[in-house]
Short mmCIF file of C-alpha atoms in Angstrom, two decimals:
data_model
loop_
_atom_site.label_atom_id
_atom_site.label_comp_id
_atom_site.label_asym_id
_atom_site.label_seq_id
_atom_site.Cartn_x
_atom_site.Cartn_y
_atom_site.Cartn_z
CA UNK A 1 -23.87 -1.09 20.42
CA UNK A 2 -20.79 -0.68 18.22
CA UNK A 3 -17.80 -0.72 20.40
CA UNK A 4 -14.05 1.92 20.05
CA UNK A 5 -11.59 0.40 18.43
CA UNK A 6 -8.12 1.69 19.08
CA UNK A 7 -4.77 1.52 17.27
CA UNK A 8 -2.43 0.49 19.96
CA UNK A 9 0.75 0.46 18.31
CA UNK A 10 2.40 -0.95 14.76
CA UNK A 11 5.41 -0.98 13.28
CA UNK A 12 7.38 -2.10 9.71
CA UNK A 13 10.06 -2.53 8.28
CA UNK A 14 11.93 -0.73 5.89
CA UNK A 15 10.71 -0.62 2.64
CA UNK A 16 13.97 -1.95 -0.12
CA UNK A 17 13.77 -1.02 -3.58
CA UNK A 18 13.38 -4.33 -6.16
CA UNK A 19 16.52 -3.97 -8.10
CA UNK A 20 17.88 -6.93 -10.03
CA UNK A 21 16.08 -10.46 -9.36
CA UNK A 22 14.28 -11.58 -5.23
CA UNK A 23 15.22 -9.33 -2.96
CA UNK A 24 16.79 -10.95 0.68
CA UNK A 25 13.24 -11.25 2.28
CA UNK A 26 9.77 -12.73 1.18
CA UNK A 27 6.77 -11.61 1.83
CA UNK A 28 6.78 -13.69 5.25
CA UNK A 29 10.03 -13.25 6.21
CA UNK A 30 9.43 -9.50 6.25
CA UNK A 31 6.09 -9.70 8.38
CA UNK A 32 8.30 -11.64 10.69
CA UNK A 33 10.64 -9.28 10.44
CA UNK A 34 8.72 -6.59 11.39
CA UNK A 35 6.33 -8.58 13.30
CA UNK A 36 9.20 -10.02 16.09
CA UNK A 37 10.01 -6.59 17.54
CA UNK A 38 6.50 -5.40 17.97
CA UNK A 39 4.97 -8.27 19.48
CA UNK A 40 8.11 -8.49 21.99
CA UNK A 41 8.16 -5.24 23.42
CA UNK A 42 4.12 -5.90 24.25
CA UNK A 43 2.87 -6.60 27.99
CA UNK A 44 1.31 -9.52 26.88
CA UNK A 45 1.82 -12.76 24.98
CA UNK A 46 1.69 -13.48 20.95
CA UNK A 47 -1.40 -16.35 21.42
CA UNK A 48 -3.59 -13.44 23.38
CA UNK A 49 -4.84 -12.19 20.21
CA UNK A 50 -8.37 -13.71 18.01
CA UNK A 51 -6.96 -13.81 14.90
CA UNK A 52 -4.18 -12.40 12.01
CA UNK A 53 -5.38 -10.38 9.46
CA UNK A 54 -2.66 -9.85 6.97
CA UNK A 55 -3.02 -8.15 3.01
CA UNK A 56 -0.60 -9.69 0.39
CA UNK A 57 -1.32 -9.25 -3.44
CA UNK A 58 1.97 -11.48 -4.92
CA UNK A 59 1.57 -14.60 -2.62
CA UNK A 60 4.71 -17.05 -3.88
CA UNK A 61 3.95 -20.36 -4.14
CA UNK A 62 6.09 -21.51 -1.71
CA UNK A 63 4.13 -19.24 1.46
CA UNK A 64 0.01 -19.89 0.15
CA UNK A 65 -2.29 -17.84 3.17
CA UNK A 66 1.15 -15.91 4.78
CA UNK A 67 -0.96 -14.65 7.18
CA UNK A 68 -1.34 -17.94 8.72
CA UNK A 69 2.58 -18.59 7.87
CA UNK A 70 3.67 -15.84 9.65
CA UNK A 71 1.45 -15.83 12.34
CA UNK A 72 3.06 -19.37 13.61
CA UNK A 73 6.80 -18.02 12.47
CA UNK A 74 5.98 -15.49 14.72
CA UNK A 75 5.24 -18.25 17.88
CA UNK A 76 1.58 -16.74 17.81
CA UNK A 77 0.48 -20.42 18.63
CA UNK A 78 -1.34 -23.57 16.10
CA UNK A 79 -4.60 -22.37 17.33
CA UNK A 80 -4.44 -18.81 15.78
CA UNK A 81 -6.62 -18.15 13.11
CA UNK A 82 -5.05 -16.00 10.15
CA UNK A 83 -6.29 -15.24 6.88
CA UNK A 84 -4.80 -13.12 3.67
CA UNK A 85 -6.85 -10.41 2.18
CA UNK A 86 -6.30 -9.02 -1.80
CA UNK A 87 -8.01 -6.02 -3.20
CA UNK A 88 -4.99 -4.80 -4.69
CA UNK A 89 -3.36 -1.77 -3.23
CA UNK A 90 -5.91 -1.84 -0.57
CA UNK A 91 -5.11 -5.08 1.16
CA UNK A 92 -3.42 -3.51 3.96
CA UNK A 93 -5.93 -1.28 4.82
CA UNK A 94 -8.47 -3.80 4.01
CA UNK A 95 -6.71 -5.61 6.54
CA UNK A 96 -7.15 -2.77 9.35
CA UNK A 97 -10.97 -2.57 8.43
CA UNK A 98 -11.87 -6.23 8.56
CA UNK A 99 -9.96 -6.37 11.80
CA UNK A 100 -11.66 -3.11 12.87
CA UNK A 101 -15.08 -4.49 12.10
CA UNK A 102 -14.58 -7.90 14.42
CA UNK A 103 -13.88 -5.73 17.14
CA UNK A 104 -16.27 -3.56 17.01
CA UNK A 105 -19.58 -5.81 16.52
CA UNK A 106 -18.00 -7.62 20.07
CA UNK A 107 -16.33 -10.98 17.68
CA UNK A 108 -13.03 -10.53 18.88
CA UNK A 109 -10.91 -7.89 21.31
CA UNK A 110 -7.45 -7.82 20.18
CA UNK A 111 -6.02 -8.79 16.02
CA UNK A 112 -2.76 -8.36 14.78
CA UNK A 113 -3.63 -6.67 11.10
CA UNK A 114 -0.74 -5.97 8.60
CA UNK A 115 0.01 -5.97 5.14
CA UNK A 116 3.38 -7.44 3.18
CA UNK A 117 4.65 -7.65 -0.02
CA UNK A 118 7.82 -8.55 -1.59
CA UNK A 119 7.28 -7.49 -5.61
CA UNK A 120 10.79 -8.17 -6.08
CA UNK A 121 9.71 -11.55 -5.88
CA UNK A 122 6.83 -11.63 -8.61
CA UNK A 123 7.18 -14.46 -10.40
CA UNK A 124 7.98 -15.11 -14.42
CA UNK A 125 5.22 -16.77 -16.15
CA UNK A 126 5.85 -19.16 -18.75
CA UNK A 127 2.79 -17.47 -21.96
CA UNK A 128 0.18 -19.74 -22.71
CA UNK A 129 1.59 -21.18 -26.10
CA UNK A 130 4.68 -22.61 -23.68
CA UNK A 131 1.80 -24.16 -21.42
CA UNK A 132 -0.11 -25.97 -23.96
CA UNK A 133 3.18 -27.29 -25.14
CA UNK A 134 4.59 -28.76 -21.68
CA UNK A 135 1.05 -30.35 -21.16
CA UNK A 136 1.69 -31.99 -24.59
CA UNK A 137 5.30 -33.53 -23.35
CA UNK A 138 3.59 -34.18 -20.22
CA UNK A 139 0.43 -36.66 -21.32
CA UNK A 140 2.38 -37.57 -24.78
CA UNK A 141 2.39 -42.01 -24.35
CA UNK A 142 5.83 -43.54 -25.46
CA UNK A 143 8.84 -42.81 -26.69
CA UNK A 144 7.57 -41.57 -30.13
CA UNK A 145 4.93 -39.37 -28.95
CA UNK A 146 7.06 -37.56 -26.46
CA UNK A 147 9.92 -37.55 -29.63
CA UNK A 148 6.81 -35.48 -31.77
CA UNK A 149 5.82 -33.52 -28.96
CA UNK A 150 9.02 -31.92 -28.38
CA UNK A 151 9.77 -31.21 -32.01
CA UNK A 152 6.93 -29.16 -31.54
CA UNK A 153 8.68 -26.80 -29.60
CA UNK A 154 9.25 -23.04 -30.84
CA UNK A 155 11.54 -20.67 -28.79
CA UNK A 156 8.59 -17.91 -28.47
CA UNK A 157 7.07 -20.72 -26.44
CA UNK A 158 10.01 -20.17 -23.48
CA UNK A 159 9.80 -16.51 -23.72
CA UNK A 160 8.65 -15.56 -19.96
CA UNK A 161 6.20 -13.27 -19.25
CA UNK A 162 7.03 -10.07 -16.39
CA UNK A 163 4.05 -10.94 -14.05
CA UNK A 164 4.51 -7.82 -12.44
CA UNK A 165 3.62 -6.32 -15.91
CA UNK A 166 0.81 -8.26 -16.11
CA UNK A 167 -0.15 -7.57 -12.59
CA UNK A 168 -0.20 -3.79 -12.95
CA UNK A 169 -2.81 -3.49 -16.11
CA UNK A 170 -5.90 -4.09 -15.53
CA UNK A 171 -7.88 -6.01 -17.49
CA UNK A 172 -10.87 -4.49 -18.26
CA UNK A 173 -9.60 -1.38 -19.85
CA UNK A 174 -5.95 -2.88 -20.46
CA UNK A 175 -4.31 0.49 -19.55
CA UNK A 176 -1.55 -0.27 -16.98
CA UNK A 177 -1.95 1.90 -13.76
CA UNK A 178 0.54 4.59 -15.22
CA UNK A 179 -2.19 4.80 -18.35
CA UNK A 180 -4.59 5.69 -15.71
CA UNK A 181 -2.74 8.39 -13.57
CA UNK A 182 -2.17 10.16 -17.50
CA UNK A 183 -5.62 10.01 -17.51
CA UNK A 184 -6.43 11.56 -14.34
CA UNK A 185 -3.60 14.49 -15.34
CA UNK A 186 -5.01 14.82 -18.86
CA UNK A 187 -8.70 15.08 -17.43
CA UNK A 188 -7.27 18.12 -14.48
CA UNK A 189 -4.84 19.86 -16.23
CA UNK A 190 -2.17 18.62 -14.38
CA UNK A 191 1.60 19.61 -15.78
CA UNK A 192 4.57 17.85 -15.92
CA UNK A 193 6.35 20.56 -14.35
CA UNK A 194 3.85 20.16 -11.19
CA UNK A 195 4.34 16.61 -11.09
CA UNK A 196 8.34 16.70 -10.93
CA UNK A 197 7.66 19.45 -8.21
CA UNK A 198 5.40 17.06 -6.11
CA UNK A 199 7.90 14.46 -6.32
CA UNK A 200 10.93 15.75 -5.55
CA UNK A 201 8.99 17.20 -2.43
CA UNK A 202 8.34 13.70 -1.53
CA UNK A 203 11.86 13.22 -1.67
CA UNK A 204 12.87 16.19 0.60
CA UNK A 205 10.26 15.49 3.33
CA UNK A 206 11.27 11.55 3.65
CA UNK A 207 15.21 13.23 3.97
CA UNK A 208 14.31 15.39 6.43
CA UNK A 209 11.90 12.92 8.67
CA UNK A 210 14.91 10.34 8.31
CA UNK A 211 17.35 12.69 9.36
CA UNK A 212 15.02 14.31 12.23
CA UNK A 213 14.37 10.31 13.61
CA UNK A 214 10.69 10.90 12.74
CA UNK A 215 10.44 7.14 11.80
CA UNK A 216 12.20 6.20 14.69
CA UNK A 217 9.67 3.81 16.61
CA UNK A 218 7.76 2.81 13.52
CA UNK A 219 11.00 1.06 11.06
CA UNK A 220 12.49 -1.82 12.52
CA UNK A 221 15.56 -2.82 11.39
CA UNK A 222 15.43 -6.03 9.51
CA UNK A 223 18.14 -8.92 9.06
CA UNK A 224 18.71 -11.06 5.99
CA UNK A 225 20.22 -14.79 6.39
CA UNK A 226 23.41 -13.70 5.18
CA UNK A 227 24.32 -11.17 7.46
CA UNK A 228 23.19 -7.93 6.22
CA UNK A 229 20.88 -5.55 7.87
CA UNK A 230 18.75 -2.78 6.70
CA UNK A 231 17.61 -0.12 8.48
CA UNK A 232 15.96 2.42 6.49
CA UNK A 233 13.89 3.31 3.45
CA UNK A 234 16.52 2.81 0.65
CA UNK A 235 14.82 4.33 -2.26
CA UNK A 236 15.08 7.95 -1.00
CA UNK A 237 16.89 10.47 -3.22
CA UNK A 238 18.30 13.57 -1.24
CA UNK A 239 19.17 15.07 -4.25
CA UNK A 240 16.15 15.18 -6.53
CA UNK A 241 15.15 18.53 -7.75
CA UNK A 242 12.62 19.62 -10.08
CA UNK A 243 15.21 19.87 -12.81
CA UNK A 244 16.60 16.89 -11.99
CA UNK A 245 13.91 14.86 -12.32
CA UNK A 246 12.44 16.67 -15.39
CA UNK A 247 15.19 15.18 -17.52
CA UNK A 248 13.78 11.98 -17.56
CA UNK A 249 11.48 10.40 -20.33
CA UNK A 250 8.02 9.42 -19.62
CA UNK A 251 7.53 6.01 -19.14
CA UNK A 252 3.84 5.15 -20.28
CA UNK A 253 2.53 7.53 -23.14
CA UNK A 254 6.19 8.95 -25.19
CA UNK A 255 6.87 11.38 -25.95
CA UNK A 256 4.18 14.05 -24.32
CA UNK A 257 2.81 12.08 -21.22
CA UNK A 258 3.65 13.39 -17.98
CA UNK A 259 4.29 10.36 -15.95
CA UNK A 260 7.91 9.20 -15.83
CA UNK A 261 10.03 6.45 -13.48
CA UNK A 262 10.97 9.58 -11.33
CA UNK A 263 7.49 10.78 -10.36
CA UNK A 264 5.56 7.33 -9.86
CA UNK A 265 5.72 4.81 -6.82
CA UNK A 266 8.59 2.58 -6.67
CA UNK A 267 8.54 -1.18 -6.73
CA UNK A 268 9.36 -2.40 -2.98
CA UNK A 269 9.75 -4.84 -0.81
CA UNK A 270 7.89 -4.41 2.63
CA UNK A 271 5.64 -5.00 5.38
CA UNK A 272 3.64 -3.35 7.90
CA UNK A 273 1.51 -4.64 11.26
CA UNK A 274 -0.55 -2.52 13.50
CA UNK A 275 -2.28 -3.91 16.51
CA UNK A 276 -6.02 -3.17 17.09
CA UNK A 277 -7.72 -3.67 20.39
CA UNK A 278 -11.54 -3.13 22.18
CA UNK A 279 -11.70 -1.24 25.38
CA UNK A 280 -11.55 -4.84 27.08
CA UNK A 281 -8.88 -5.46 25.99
CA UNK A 282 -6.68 -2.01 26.62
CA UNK A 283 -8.12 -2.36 30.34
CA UNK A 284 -7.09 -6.04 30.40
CA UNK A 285 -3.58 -5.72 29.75
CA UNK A 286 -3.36 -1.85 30.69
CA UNK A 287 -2.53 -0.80 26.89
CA UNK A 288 -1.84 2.71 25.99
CA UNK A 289 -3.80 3.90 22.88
CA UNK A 290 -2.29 6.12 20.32
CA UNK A 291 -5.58 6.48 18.14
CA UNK A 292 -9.40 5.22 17.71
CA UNK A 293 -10.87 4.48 14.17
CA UNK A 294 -13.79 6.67 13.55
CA UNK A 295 -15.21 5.20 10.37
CA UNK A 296 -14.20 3.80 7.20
CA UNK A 297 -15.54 3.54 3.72
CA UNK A 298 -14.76 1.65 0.35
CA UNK A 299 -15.62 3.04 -2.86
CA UNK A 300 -15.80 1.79 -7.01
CA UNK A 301 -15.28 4.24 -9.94
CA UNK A 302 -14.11 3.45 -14.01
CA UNK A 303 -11.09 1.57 -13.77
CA UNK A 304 -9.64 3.89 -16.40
CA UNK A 305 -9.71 6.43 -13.83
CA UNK A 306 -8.79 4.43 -10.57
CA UNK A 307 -6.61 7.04 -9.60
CA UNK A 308 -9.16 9.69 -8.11
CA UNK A 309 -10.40 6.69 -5.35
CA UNK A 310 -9.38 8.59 -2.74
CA UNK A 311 -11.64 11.53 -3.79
CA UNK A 312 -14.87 8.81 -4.26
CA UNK A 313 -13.87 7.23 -0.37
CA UNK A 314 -12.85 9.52 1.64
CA UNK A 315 -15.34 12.35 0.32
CA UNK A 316 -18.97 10.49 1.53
CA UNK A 317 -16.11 9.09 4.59
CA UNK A 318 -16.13 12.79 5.42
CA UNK A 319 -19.83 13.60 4.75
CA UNK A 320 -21.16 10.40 7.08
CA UNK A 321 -19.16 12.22 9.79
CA UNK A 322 -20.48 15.86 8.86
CA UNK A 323 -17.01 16.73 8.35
CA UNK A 324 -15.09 19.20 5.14
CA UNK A 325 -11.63 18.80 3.71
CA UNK A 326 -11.09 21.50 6.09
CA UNK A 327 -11.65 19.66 9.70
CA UNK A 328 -8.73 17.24 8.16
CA UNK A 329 -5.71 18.11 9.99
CA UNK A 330 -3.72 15.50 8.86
CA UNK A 331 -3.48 13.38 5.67
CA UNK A 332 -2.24 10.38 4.24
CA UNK A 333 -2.96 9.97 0.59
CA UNK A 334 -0.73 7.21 -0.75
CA UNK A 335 1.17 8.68 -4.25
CA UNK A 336 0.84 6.05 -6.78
CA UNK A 337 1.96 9.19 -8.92
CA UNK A 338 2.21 12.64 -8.57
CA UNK A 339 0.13 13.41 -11.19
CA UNK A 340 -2.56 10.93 -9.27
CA UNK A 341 -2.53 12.84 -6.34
CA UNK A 342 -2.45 16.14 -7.73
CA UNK A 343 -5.51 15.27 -10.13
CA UNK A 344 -7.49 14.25 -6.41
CA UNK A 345 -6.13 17.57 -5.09
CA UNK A 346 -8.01 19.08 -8.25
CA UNK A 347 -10.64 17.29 -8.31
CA UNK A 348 -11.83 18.24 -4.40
CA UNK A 349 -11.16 22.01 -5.36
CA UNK A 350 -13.12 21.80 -8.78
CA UNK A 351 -16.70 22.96 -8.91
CA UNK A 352 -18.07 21.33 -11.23
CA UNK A 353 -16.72 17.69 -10.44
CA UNK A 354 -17.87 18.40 -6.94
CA UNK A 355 -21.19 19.13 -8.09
CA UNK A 356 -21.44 16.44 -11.14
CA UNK A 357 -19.40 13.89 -9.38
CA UNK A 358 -19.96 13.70 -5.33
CA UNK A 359 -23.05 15.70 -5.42
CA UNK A 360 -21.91 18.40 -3.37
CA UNK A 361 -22.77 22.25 -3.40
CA UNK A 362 -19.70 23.51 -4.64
CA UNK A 363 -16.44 22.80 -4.61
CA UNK A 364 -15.00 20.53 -1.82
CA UNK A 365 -12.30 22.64 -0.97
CA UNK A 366 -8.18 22.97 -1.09
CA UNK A 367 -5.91 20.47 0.97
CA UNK A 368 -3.59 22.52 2.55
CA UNK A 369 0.06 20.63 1.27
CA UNK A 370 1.25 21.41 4.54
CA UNK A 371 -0.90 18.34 5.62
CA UNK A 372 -0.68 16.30 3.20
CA UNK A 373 2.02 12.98 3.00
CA UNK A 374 3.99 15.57 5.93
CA UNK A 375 6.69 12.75 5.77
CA UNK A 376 6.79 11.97 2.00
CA UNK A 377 5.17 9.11 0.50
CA UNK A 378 5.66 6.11 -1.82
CA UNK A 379 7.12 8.32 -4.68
CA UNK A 380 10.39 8.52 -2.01
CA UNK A 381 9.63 5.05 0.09
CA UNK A 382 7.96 2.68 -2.23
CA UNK A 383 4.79 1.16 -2.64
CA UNK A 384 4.95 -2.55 -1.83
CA UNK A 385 1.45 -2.98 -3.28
CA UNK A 386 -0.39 -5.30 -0.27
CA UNK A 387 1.44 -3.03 2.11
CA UNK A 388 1.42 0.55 1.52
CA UNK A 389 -2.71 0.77 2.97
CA UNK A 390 -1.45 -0.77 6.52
CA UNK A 391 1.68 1.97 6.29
CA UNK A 392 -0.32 4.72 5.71
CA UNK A 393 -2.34 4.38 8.35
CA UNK A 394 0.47 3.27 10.96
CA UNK A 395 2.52 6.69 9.69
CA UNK A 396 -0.70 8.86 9.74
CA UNK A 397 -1.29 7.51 13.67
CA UNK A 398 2.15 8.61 14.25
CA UNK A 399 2.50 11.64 12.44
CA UNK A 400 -0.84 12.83 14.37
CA UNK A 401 0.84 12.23 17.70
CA UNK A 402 4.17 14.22 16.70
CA UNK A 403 2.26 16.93 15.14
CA UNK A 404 -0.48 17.09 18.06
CA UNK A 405 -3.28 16.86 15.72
CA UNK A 406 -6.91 15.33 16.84
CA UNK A 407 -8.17 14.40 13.15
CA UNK A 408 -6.38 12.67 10.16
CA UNK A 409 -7.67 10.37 7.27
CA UNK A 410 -5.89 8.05 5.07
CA UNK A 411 -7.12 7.48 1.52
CA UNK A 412 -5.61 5.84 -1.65
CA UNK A 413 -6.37 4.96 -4.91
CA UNK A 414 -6.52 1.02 -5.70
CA UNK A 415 -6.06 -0.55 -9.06
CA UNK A 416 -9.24 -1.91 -10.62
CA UNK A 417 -11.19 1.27 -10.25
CA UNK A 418 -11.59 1.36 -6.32
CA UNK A 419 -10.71 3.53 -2.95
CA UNK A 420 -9.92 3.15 0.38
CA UNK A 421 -10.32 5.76 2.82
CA UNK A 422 -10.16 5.69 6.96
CA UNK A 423 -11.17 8.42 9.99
CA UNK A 424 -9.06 8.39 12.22
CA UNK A 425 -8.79 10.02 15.78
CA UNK A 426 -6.35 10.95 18.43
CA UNK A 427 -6.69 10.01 22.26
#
């Protein structure tokens, strides 16, 4: 028989805004970061747990399979198996569900399952034209070949390539993933006036849980080689209004789209563990629980539309479980973009997509806001691609226990055309 699997704790760190060039910490350095504090203040040791589990999209060349890298950075011991899971902006969550899966079928009791990512760090990529041309130089025999080679050279051939660009359109449809949330807004009616609203709402709530100590517990302060430390989510604006915000051009489809640097994710740098364990293994070394995973499900759709995966997963999530919109008390939907979320909030309250779409009698129903991303979300925190799936579900575990709330899922949208969604349950 399937066995519980609880979340026992987690934590991250904070989650830095990419500005100008690397940021202080790579990928690895900020699971470590993270990773130190919460395996210290456990009652047992780093090499009691199967395996690492850890989701990273932009691995640098320098840190190939971080999971294992971190996992002996972090003393976890040579014989610890770790592997690195990609699907996008679900890796961190996939991370929580492969883990979740070994413990439940009885092949392992305790794994350490995060996410990281440090897109500040996404490498420059020389284009194809300046590839064929090094290889020339490179297997050119004597002096007077390599002399022809390099006269061959054109300076379009040196012209780097933003891999993070690259990174974020996807290449079937070759709309970037801000094409897609227009998409979603265009296809729901959503207004740019709604989508400034959402975001600067995002903004207010992250304030006001930073102020309150809400993430208290959950960021660790992290410490870069040359001194500095950081101790909160740095991409927060207190002062964002409405008005504010709608002053500011859209980025993706100018002049009329409704998607603009001020109501999307940010690019960030961060990482996020949480720590899964059986039943054994809570009785073993007399762990405290804050939550049990109920279920989980993965989901595909058009990648043009990638943005309503959270309505394809957590929808037959919800249905497995005979469960409504309404039994939610508490969700996490990550915000790619405003307009993203509030096409899925349209979408689950629209009759006819319910109908067409999920095959349901009617319309799923209206998430009360009031539940939804209570702390903010990535619009005001960034979404460190590999890493935001793993945070959501760490804040939504959290946020449950402050709140006193039984039920909560956590759902996002992943580029590619896919969704993540997870049940989750106090105890």
């Amino acid at each position: 028989m399937a066995r519980p699997v609880f979340i026992v704790d987690g934590s991250r760190t904070p989650f830095l805004k990419a500005r100008s060039g690397p940021g202080p910490f790579t990928p690895v350095d900020l699971a470590v970061q993270c990773g130190r504090p919460l395996l210290a203040r456990q009652p047992f040791s780093p090499d009691d747990f199967d395996q690492v589990i850890l989701g990273c999209v932009n691995v640098i060349a320098d840190e190939m399979n971080p999971a294992r890298v971190a996992a002996l950075r972090l003393g976890m011991g040579e014989d610890m198996v770790a592997f690195t899971v990609q699907i996008n902006c679900g890796s961190g969550m996939q991370s929580i569900d492969t883990a979740y899966r070994y413990i439940r079928e009885g092949h392992a009791d305790m794994v350490l399952a995060g996410g990281t990512e440090a897109l500040s760090h996404a490498p420059l990529v020389w284009p194809n034209s300046g590839v064929r041309w090094f290889a020339g130089l490179a297997t050119a025999k004597g002096v007077a070949a390599k002399l022809a080679a390099a006269f061959k050279l054109r300076p379009r051939y040196l012209k780097p390539i933003i891999g993070l660009e690259r990174g974020l359109t996807d290449p079937i449809t070759d709309l970037n993933m801000g094409q897609t949330a227009e998409v979603v807004g265009h296809l729901f009616g959503i207004t740019r006036a709604q989508s400034d609203a959402y975001a600067a709402e995002s903004h207010r709530r992250l304030t006001h849980a930073q102020a309150e100590g809400f993430l208290k517990g959950e960021v660790e302060t992290a410490f870069s080689r040359d001194g500095k430390f950081f101790d909160h989510d740095d991409g927060v604006r207190p002062d964002s209004t409405a008005e504010t915000l709608a002053k500011l051009r859209p980025v993706f489809e100018r002049p009329w789209g409704q998607v603009t640097a001020g109501n999307s994710s940010q690019i960030t740098d961060g990482a996020s563990w949480v720590i899964l364990a059986s039943d054994a293994a809570v009785a073993k070394h007399k762990l405290t629980p804050k939550a049990v995973i109920v279920d989980s499900h993965w989901a595909a759709l058009d990648p043009g539309i990638m943005g309503l995966g959270p309505v394809m997963s957590a929808t037959p999530l919800l249905q497995r479980n005979d469960l409504t919109v309404k039994d939610v008390e508490t969700w996490e939907l990550n915000e790619a973009f405003a307009t993203q979320v509030l096409g899925c909030l349209a979408a689950w309250n629209d009759d006819k997509f319910c109908r067409d779409i999920l095959g349901l009698d009617g319309a799923a129903g209206e998430i009360d806001r009031d539940k939804l991303n209570v702390d903010g979300g990535a619009i005001s925190l960034g979404h460190p691609v590999g890493t935001s799936g793993n945070r959501i579900v760490l804040h939504l575990v959290n946020a449950m226990k402050r709140l006193g709330t039984r039920r909560g899922v956590a759902t996002e949208c992943i580029g590619g055309g896919l969704g993540g969604a997870m049940l989750i349950e106090a105890v």
